[in-house]
Tab-separated table of C-alpha atoms in Angstrom:
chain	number	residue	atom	x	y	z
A	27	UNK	CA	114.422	118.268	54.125
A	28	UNK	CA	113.246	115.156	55.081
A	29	UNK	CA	113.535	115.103	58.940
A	30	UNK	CA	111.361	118.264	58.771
A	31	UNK	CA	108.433	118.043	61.073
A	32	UNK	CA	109.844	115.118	62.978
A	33	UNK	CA	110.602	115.747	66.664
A	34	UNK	CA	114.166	114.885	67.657
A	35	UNK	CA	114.326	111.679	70.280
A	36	UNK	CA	114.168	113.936	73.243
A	37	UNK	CA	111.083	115.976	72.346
A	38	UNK	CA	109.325	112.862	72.593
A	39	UNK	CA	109.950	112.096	76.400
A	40	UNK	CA	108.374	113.630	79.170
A	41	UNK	CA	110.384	113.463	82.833
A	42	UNK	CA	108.109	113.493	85.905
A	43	UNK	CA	108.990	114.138	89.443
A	44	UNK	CA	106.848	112.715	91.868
A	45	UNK	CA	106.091	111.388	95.347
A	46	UNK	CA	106.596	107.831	95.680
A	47	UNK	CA	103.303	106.759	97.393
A	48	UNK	CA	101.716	108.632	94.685
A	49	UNK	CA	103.596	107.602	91.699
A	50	UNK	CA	102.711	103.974	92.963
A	51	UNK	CA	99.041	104.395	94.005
A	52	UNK	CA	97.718	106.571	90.945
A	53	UNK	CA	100.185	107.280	88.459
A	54	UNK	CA	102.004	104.102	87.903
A	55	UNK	CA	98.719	102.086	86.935
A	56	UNK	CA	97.418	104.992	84.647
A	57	UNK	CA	100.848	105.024	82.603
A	58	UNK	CA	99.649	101.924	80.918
A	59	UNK	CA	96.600	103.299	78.783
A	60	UNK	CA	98.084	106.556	78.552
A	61	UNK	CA	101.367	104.867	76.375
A	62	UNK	CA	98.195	103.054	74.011
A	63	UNK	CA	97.117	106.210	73.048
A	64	UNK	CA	100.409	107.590	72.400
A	65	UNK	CA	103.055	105.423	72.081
A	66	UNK	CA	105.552	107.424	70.599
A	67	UNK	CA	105.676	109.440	73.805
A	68	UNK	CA	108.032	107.869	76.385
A	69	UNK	CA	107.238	108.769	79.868
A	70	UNK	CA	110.065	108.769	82.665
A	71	UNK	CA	109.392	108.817	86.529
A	72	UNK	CA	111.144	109.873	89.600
A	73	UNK	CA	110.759	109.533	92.511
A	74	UNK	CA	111.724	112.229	95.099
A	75	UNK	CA	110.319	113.908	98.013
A	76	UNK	CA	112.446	117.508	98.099
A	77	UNK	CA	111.467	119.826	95.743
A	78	UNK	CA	113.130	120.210	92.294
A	79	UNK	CA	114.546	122.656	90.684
A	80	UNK	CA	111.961	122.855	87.481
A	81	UNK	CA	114.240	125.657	85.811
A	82	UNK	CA	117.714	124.083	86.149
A	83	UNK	CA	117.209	120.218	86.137
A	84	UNK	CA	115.861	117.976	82.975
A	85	UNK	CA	112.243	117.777	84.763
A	86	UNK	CA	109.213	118.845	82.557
A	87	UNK	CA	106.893	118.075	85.414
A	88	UNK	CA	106.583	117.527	89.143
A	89	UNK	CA	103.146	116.623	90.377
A	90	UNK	CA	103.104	117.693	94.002
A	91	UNK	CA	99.874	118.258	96.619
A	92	UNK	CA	99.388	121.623	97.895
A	93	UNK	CA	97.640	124.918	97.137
A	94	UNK	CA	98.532	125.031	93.692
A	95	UNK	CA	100.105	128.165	94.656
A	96	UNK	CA	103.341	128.298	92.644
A	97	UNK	CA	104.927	131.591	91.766
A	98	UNK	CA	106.197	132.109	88.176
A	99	UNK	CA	105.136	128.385	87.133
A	100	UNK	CA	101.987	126.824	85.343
A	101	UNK	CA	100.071	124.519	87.293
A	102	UNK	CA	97.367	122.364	85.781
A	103	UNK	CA	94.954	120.513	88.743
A	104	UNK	CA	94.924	117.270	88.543
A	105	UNK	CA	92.530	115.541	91.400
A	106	UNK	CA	91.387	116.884	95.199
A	107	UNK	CA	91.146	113.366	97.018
A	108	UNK	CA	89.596	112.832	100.500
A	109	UNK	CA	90.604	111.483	103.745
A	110	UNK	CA	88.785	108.142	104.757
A	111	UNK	CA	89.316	105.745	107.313
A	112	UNK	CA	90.120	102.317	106.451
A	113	UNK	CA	91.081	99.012	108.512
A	114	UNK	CA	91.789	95.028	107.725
A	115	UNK	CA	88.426	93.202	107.721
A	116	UNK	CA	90.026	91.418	110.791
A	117	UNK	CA	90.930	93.910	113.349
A	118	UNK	CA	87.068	95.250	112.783
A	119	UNK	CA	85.734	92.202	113.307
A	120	UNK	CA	87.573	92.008	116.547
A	121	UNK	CA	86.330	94.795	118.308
A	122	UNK	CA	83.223	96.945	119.418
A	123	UNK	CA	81.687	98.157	115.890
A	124	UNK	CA	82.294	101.767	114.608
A	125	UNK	CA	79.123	103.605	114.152
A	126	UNK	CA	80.318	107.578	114.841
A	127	UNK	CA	83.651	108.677	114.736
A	128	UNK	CA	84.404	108.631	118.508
A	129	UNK	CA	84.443	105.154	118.303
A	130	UNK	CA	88.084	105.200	116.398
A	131	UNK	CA	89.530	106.161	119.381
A	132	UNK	CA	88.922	102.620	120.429
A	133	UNK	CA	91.106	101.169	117.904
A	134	UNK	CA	95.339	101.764	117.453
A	135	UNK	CA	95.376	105.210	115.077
A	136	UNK	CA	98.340	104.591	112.446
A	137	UNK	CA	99.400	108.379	111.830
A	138	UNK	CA	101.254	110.560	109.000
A	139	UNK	CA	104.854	112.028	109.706
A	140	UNK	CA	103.436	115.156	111.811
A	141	UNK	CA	100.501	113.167	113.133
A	142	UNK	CA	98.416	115.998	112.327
A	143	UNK	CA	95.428	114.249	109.984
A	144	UNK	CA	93.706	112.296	112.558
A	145	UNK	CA	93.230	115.567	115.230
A	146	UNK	CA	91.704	117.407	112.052
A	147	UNK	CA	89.599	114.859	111.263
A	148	UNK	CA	88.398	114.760	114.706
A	149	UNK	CA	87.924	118.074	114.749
A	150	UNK	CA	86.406	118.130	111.759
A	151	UNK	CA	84.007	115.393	112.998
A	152	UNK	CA	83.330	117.453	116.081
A	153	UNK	CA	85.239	115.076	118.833
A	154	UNK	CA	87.821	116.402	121.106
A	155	UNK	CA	89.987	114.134	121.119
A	156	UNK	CA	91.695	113.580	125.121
A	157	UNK	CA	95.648	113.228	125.373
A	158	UNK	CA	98.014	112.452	122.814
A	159	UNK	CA	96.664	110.098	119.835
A	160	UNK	CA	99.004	106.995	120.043
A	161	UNK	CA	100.115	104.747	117.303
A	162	UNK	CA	102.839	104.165	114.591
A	163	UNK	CA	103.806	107.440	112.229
A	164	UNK	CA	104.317	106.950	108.701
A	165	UNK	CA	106.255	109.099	106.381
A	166	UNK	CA	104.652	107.756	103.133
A	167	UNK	CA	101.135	106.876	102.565
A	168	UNK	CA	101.651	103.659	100.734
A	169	UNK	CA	103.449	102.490	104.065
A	170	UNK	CA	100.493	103.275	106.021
A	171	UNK	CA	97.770	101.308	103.777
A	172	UNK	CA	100.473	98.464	104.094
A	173	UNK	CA	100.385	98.944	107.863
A	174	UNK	CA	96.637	98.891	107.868
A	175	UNK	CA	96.239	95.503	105.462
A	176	UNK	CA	98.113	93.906	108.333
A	177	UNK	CA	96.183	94.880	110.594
A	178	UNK	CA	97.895	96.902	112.783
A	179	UNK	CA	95.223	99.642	113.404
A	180	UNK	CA	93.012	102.592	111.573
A	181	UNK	CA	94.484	104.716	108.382
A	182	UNK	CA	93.142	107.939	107.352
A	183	UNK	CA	94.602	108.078	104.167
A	184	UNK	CA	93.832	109.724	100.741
A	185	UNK	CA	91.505	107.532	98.759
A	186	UNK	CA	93.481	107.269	96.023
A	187	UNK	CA	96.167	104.987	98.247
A	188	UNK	CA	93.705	103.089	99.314
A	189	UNK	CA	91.760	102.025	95.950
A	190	UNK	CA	93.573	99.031	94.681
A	191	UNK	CA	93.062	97.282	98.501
A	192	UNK	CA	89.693	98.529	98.918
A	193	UNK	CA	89.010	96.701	95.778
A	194	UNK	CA	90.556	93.782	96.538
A	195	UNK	CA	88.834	92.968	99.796
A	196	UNK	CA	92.210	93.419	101.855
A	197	UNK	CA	90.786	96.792	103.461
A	198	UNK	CA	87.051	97.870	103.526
A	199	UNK	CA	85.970	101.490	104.960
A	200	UNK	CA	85.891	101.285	108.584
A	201	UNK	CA	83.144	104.580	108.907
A	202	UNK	CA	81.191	106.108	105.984
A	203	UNK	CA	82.440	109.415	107.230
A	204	UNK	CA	84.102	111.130	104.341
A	205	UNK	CA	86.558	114.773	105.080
A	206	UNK	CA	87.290	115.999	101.553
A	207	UNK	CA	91.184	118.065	102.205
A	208	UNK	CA	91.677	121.417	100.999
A	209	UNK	CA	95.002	120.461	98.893
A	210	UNK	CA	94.829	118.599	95.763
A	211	UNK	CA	97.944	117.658	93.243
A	212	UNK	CA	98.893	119.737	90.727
A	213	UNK	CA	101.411	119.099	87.818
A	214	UNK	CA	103.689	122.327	87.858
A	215	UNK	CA	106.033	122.624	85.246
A	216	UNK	CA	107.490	125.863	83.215
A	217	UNK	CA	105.450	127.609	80.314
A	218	UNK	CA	107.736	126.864	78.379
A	219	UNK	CA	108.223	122.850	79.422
A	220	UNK	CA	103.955	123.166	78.815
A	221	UNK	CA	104.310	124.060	75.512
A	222	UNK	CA	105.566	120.657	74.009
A	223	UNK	CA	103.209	118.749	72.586
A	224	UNK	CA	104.369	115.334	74.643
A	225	UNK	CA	103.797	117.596	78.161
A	226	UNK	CA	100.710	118.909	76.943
A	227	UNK	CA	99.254	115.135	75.837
């Protein structure tokens, strides 16, 4: 017949779930060169923070940061990224210099959700830390590096948020202190969502 060997329209798409901050930081940019190399593939994102349902909903993928630990799925790693610190060029220039990680403690701490990463890090660093760390909590990454382009105090975020400002001179690395994190993102799907050509490209 002639359709033979021609996929039907939907074999050609691939549906993502993702995390906002990440879909925006890292995917989003990538999407660009990946459609030049195939563009018959069409690639659909979403956005969502709960946890989809890869076996009953229209989702080939979710890329999500953990273990990589999950039951009766395929996961394929994709990137571990690290924790850095990283400030406006203005608020370090108006304080005492950071030379060793106690010095942070100086400066307003902007925090994730469970303000958990910056008492790691300390720990991590070897400083204890006195009190309760104060400053703004975040829910999403990209808020955070927003929150630390203004100015408003220290991030430790992934690296990957914090690339495109980096580059661009709105945030530099306030201490050369690097913490790689013992998660990285995966993209989970089914075996059998894996074994369509568009997933697998």
């Amino acid at each position: 017949a002639a359709g033979e060997g021609l996929e039907k329209p939907s074999a050609r798409r691939v549906r993502i779930s993702t995390m906002g901050s990440f879909a925006a930081n890292w995917l989003v940019p990538r999407l660009h060169g990946f459609a030049l190399r195939h563009p018959d593939i069409d690639v659909a994102v979403e956005t969502d923070s709960r946890i989809v349902d890869l076996r009953r909903e229209p989702i080939d993928l979710a890329i999500r940061h953990g273990l990589g630990d999950y039951q009766g799925f395929e996961t394929v790693r994709l990137m571990a990224p690290e924790l850095i610190v990283v400030a406006s060029p203005d608020l370090l220039q108006s304080r005492p210099p950071i030379r060793e990680p106690a010095d942070c403690l100086a400066f307003p701490l902007l925090h994730d959700m469970d303000r958990a990463d910056w008492r790691l890090w300390f720990e991590a660093q070897g400083v204890e830390p006195r009190g309760q760390l104060k400053g703004s909590s975040f829910s999403d990454d990209h808020l955070m590096v927003r929150a630390a382009a203004a100015g408003q105090g220290l991030a430790l975020v992934r690296d990957v948020y914090a690339d495109d400002d980096l580059r661009a001179g709105r945030l530099v690395r306030a201490i050369e202190v690097q913490w790689p994190t013992r998660f990285a993102y995966y993209a989970v799907g089914t075996a059998e969502a894996l074994q369509k050509p568009a997933v697998r490209r």
